[in-house]
Amino acid sequence: RGRRAATSAPAWSRAAPALGLVAAAAVAEAAPAALDEPFNSFDDAVAARADLVSTIRDLEGLANVGRRREEALVYEDLRVTSWTVLGDVAADLPRLVAREVPVPQSARAFSWRARGDIRAAGDLVARNRLRHPAHLPAGTRLKLLDPEGAADG
């Protein structure tokens, strides 16, 4: 008495279609946003592309396992388009390079010496999560945008 009848599938598997719809909606929102994202560097765009494509590939695989071929084809198209568009965006962006701070100095001074532009100090501080930008110890390795420009030359 008071016992529920046993079901043939566990609760998580019955919820899977609903979770798939939620994930699909999230990717449908994320993909166009990623394509419109103003990236600062080649490396940022490539990392975003890898994350987005990995998520789409996972959903594509789940759709294939569930024998939802039409859904899988939509994911495949979204994955290929995202890869291509973000690759084109990345090609026009500067690469990140690593530089070592030669002598103790501020982020502004380092930015001026490395890039010839004191305005790049804000990106340098944010990108490297510098806690004390007024004092960079000698030998510190920092990532900064390549002063030579875009990744393709």
PDB file of C-alpha atoms in Angstrom:
ATOM      1  CA  ARG A   1       0.000   0.000   0.000  1.00  0.00           C
ATOM      2  CA  GLY A   2       1.092   3.499  -0.719  1.00  0.00           C
ATOM      3  CA  ARG A   3       3.879   2.197  -2.949  1.00  0.00           C
ATOM      4  CA  ARG A   4       4.384   3.598  -6.364  1.00  0.00           C
ATOM      5  CA  ALA A   5       4.485   1.344  -9.335  1.00  0.00           C
ATOM      6  CA  ALA A   6       7.990   0.811 -10.672  1.00  0.00           C
ATOM      7  CA  THR A   7       8.804   2.562 -13.902  1.00  0.00           C
ATOM      8  CA  SER A   8      11.070   1.177 -16.554  1.00  0.00           C
ATOM      9  CA  ALA A   9      13.378   4.218 -16.751  1.00  0.00           C
ATOM     10  CA  PRO A  10      15.094   6.165 -14.002  1.00  0.00           C
ATOM     11  CA  ALA A  11      13.843   9.680 -13.279  1.00  0.00           C
ATOM     12  CA  TRP A  12      16.947  11.363 -14.708  1.00  0.00           C
ATOM     13  CA  SER A  13      16.459   9.669 -18.082  1.00  0.00           C
ATOM     14  CA  ARG A  14      12.825  10.774 -18.258  1.00  0.00           C
ATOM     15  CA  ALA A  15      13.977  14.333 -17.578  1.00  0.00           C
ATOM     16  CA  ALA A  16      16.672  14.195 -20.273  1.00  0.00           C
ATOM     17  CA  PRO A  17      14.464  15.540 -23.115  1.00  0.00           C
ATOM     18  CA  ALA A  18      13.545  18.585 -21.027  1.00  0.00           C
ATOM     19  CA  LEU A  19      17.183  19.139 -20.075  1.00  0.00           C
ATOM     20  CA  GLY A  20      18.117  18.823 -23.737  1.00  0.00           C
ATOM     21  CA  LEU A  21      15.647  21.560 -24.616  1.00  0.00           C
ATOM     22  CA  VAL A  22      17.059  23.831 -21.922  1.00  0.00           C
ATOM     23  CA  ALA A  23      20.603  23.194 -23.169  1.00  0.00           C
ATOM     24  CA  ALA A  24      19.514  23.786 -26.764  1.00  0.00           C
ATOM     25  CA  ALA A  25      17.916  27.080 -25.798  1.00  0.00           C
ATOM     26  CA  ALA A  26      21.078  28.132 -23.957  1.00  0.00           C
ATOM     27  CA  VAL A  27      23.252  27.327 -26.979  1.00  0.00           C
ATOM     28  CA  ALA A  28      20.802  29.064 -29.300  1.00  0.00           C
ATOM     29  CA  GLU A  29      21.303  32.200 -27.189  1.00  0.00           C
ATOM     30  CA  ALA A  30      25.053  31.785 -26.670  1.00  0.00           C
ATOM     31  CA  ALA A  31      26.103  31.145 -30.267  1.00  0.00           C
ATOM     32  CA  PRO A  32      24.916  34.441 -31.791  1.00  0.00           C
ATOM     33  CA  ALA A  33      26.193  36.329 -28.736  1.00  0.00           C
ATOM     34  CA  ALA A  34      29.640  34.761 -29.168  1.00  0.00           C
ATOM     35  CA  LEU A  35      29.648  35.675 -32.853  1.00  0.00           C
ATOM     36  CA  ASP A  36      28.955  39.326 -31.942  1.00  0.00           C
ATOM     37  CA  GLU A  37      31.412  39.449 -29.021  1.00  0.00           C
ATOM     38  CA  PRO A  38      34.104  42.128 -29.414  1.00  0.00           C
ATOM     39  CA  PHE A  39      37.252  40.087 -28.755  1.00  0.00           C
ATOM     40  CA  ASN A  40      40.519  41.821 -27.888  1.00  0.00           C
ATOM     41  CA  SER A  41      42.848  39.143 -29.193  1.00  0.00           C
ATOM     42  CA  PHE A  42      43.178  36.163 -31.472  1.00  0.00           C
ATOM     43  CA  ASP A  43      43.672  33.977 -28.408  1.00  0.00           C
ATOM     44  CA  ASP A  44      40.449  35.218 -26.740  1.00  0.00           C
ATOM     45  CA  ALA A  45      38.411  34.518 -29.885  1.00  0.00           C
ATOM     46  CA  VAL A  46      39.938  31.054 -30.368  1.00  0.00           C
ATOM     47  CA  ALA A  47      39.268  30.134 -26.713  1.00  0.00           C
ATOM     48  CA  ALA A  48      35.637  31.263 -27.005  1.00  0.00           C
ATOM     49  CA  ARG A  49      35.297  29.312 -30.246  1.00  0.00           C
ATOM     50  CA  ALA A  50      36.666  26.145 -28.615  1.00  0.00           C
ATOM     51  CA  ASP A  51      34.257  26.427 -25.666  1.00  0.00           C
ATOM     52  CA  LEU A  52      31.230  27.092 -27.854  1.00  0.00           C
ATOM     53  CA  VAL A  53      32.038  24.363 -30.381  1.00  0.00           C
ATOM     54  CA  SER A  54      32.679  21.842 -27.602  1.00  0.00           C
ATOM     55  CA  THR A  55      29.274  22.526 -26.069  1.00  0.00           C
ATOM     56  CA  ILE A  56      27.546  22.296 -29.439  1.00  0.00           C
ATOM     57  CA  ARG A  57      29.402  19.049 -30.218  1.00  0.00           C
ATOM     58  CA  ASP A  58      28.177  17.562 -26.914  1.00  0.00           C
ATOM     59  CA  LEU A  59      24.570  18.466 -27.726  1.00  0.00           C
ATOM     60  CA  GLU A  60      24.984  17.127 -31.254  1.00  0.00           C
ATOM     61  CA  GLY A  61      26.191  13.826 -29.798  1.00  0.00           C
ATOM     62  CA  LEU A  62      23.237  13.625 -27.414  1.00  0.00           C
ATOM     63  CA  ALA A  63      20.840  14.267 -30.282  1.00  0.00           C
ATOM     64  CA  ASN A  64      22.468  11.493 -32.317  1.00  0.00           C
ATOM     65  CA  VAL A  65      22.278   9.062 -29.381  1.00  0.00           C
ATOM     66  CA  GLY A  66      18.603   9.931 -28.988  1.00  0.00           C
ATOM     67  CA  ARG A  67      18.052   9.296 -32.691  1.00  0.00           C
ATOM     68  CA  ARG A  68      16.955  12.904 -33.232  1.00  0.00           C
ATOM     69  CA  ARG A  69      18.704  13.276 -36.578  1.00  0.00           C
ATOM     70  CA  GLU A  70      17.106  16.592 -37.585  1.00  0.00           C
ATOM     71  CA  GLU A  71      18.180  18.178 -34.294  1.00  0.00           C
ATOM     72  CA  ALA A  72      21.687  16.783 -34.712  1.00  0.00           C
ATOM     73  CA  LEU A  73      21.909  18.318 -38.188  1.00  0.00           C
ATOM     74  CA  VAL A  74      20.941  21.732 -36.787  1.00  0.00           C
ATOM     75  CA  TYR A  75      23.706  21.425 -34.170  1.00  0.00           C
ATOM     76  CA  GLU A  76      26.175  20.335 -36.825  1.00  0.00           C
ATOM     77  CA  ASP A  77      25.336  23.379 -38.956  1.00  0.00           C
ATOM     78  CA  LEU A  78      25.609  25.691 -35.942  1.00  0.00           C
ATOM     79  CA  ARG A  79      28.938  24.116 -34.958  1.00  0.00           C
ATOM     80  CA  VAL A  80      30.470  24.485 -38.431  1.00  0.00           C
ATOM     81  CA  THR A  81      29.182  28.039 -38.827  1.00  0.00           C
ATOM     82  CA  SER A  82      30.463  29.068 -35.388  1.00  0.00           C
ATOM     83  CA  TRP A  83      33.876  27.539 -36.095  1.00  0.00           C
ATOM     84  CA  THR A  84      34.171  29.329 -39.438  1.00  0.00           C
ATOM     85  CA  VAL A  85      32.884  32.740 -38.366  1.00  0.00           C
ATOM     86  CA  LEU A  86      34.888  32.900 -35.146  1.00  0.00           C
ATOM     87  CA  GLY A  87      37.974  31.762 -37.057  1.00  0.00           C
ATOM     88  CA  ASP A  88      37.498  34.618 -39.523  1.00  0.00           C
ATOM     89  CA  VAL A  89      37.030  37.072 -36.647  1.00  0.00           C
ATOM     90  CA  ALA A  90      40.155  35.757 -34.891  1.00  0.00           C
ATOM     91  CA  ALA A  91      42.306  36.126 -38.010  1.00  0.00           C
ATOM     92  CA  ASP A  92      41.978  39.914 -37.882  1.00  0.00           C
ATOM     93  CA  LEU A  93      42.939  40.228 -34.217  1.00  0.00           C
ATOM     94  CA  PRO A  94      46.347  40.605 -32.576  1.00  0.00           C
ATOM     95  CA  ARG A  95      47.883  37.606 -30.870  1.00  0.00           C
ATOM     96  CA  LEU A  96      48.907  37.491 -27.249  1.00  0.00           C
ATOM     97  CA  VAL A  97      52.605  37.438 -26.524  1.00  0.00           C
ATOM     98  CA  ALA A  98      54.450  36.850 -23.261  1.00  0.00           C
ATOM     99  CA  ARG A  99      56.966  39.402 -22.059  1.00  0.00           C
ATOM    100  CA  GLU A 100      59.097  39.506 -18.944  1.00  0.00           C
ATOM    101  CA  VAL A 101      59.315  42.628 -16.839  1.00  0.00           C
ATOM    102  CA  PRO A 102      63.037  43.546 -17.070  1.00  0.00           C
ATOM    103  CA  VAL A 103      63.218  45.895 -14.054  1.00  0.00           C
ATOM    104  CA  PRO A 104      60.714  46.804 -11.347  1.00  0.00           C
ATOM    105  CA  GLN A 105      58.198  49.253 -12.819  1.00  0.00           C
ATOM    106  CA  SER A 106      54.517  50.136 -13.025  1.00  0.00           C
ATOM    107  CA  ALA A 107      52.052  48.580 -15.467  1.00  0.00           C
ATOM    108  CA  ARG A 108      51.866  51.932 -17.269  1.00  0.00           C
ATOM    109  CA  ALA A 109      55.632  52.122 -17.713  1.00  0.00           C
ATOM    110  CA  PHE A 110      55.795  48.504 -18.862  1.00  0.00           C
ATOM    111  CA  SER A 111      52.923  49.078 -21.273  1.00  0.00           C
ATOM    112  CA  TRP A 112      54.677  52.109 -22.731  1.00  0.00           C
ATOM    113  CA  ARG A 113      57.953  50.235 -23.178  1.00  0.00           C
ATOM    114  CA  ALA A 114      56.351  47.053 -24.553  1.00  0.00           C
ATOM    115  CA  ARG A 115      53.600  48.548 -26.702  1.00  0.00           C
ATOM    116  CA  GLY A 116      54.430  52.209 -27.090  1.00  0.00           C
ATOM    117  CA  ASP A 117      50.976  52.997 -25.725  1.00  0.00           C
ATOM    118  CA  ILE A 118      50.197  53.838 -22.114  1.00  0.00           C
ATOM    119  CA  ARG A 119      46.477  53.241 -22.801  1.00  0.00           C
ATOM    120  CA  ALA A 120      47.199  49.508 -23.128  1.00  0.00           C
ATOM    121  CA  ALA A 121      47.956  49.376 -19.389  1.00  0.00           C
ATOM    122  CA  GLY A 122      44.275  48.750 -18.563  1.00  0.00           C
ATOM    123  CA  ASP A 123      44.184  45.648 -20.753  1.00  0.00           C
ATOM    124  CA  LEU A 124      47.519  44.505 -19.317  1.00  0.00           C
ATOM    125  CA  VAL A 125      46.227  44.805 -15.739  1.00  0.00           C
ATOM    126  CA  ALA A 126      42.916  43.062 -16.512  1.00  0.00           C
ATOM    127  CA  ARG A 127      44.387  40.288 -18.669  1.00  0.00           C
ATOM    128  CA  ASN A 128      47.049  39.379 -16.110  1.00  0.00           C
ATOM    129  CA  ARG A 129      44.870  40.045 -13.037  1.00  0.00           C
ATOM    130  CA  LEU A 130      47.530  42.262 -11.536  1.00  0.00           C
ATOM    131  CA  ARG A 131      46.818  43.018  -7.887  1.00  0.00           C
ATOM    132  CA  HIS A 132      49.427  45.762  -7.606  1.00  0.00           C
ATOM    133  CA  PRO A 133      49.736  47.453 -11.018  1.00  0.00           C
ATOM    134  CA  ALA A 134      51.866  50.271  -9.603  1.00  0.00           C
ATOM    135  CA  HIS A 135      54.651  47.801  -8.816  1.00  0.00           C
ATOM    136  CA  LEU A 136      55.596  44.930 -11.119  1.00  0.00           C
ATOM    137  CA  PRO A 137      58.589  42.959  -9.830  1.00  0.00           C
ATOM    138  CA  ALA A 138      61.408  42.217 -12.269  1.00  0.00           C
ATOM    139  CA  GLY A 139      61.073  38.767 -13.816  1.00  0.00           C
ATOM    140  CA  THR A 140      57.256  38.757 -13.816  1.00  0.00           C
ATOM    141  CA  ARG A 141      55.908  37.180 -17.040  1.00  0.00           C
ATOM    142  CA  LEU A 142      52.931  38.991 -18.496  1.00  0.00           C
ATOM    143  CA  LYS A 143      50.617  38.378 -21.432  1.00  0.00           C
ATOM    144  CA  LEU A 144      49.957  41.362 -23.646  1.00  0.00           C
ATOM    145  CA  LEU A 145      48.601  42.092 -27.079  1.00  0.00           C
ATOM    146  CA  ASP A 146      51.282  41.797 -29.740  1.00  0.00           C
ATOM    147  CA  PRO A 147      52.337  45.287 -30.787  1.00  0.00           C
ATOM    148  CA  GLU A 148      52.945  43.959 -34.323  1.00  0.00           C
ATOM    149  CA  GLY A 149      49.204  43.719 -34.924  1.00  0.00           C
ATOM    150  CA  ALA A 150      46.936  41.079 -36.401  1.00  0.00           C
ATOM    151  CA  ALA A 151      47.563  37.348 -36.273  1.00  0.00           C
ATOM    152  CA  ASP A 152      47.837  37.012 -40.041  1.00  0.00           C
ATOM    153  CA  GLY A 153      50.691  39.457 -40.324  1.00  0.00           C
TER     154      GLY A 153
END
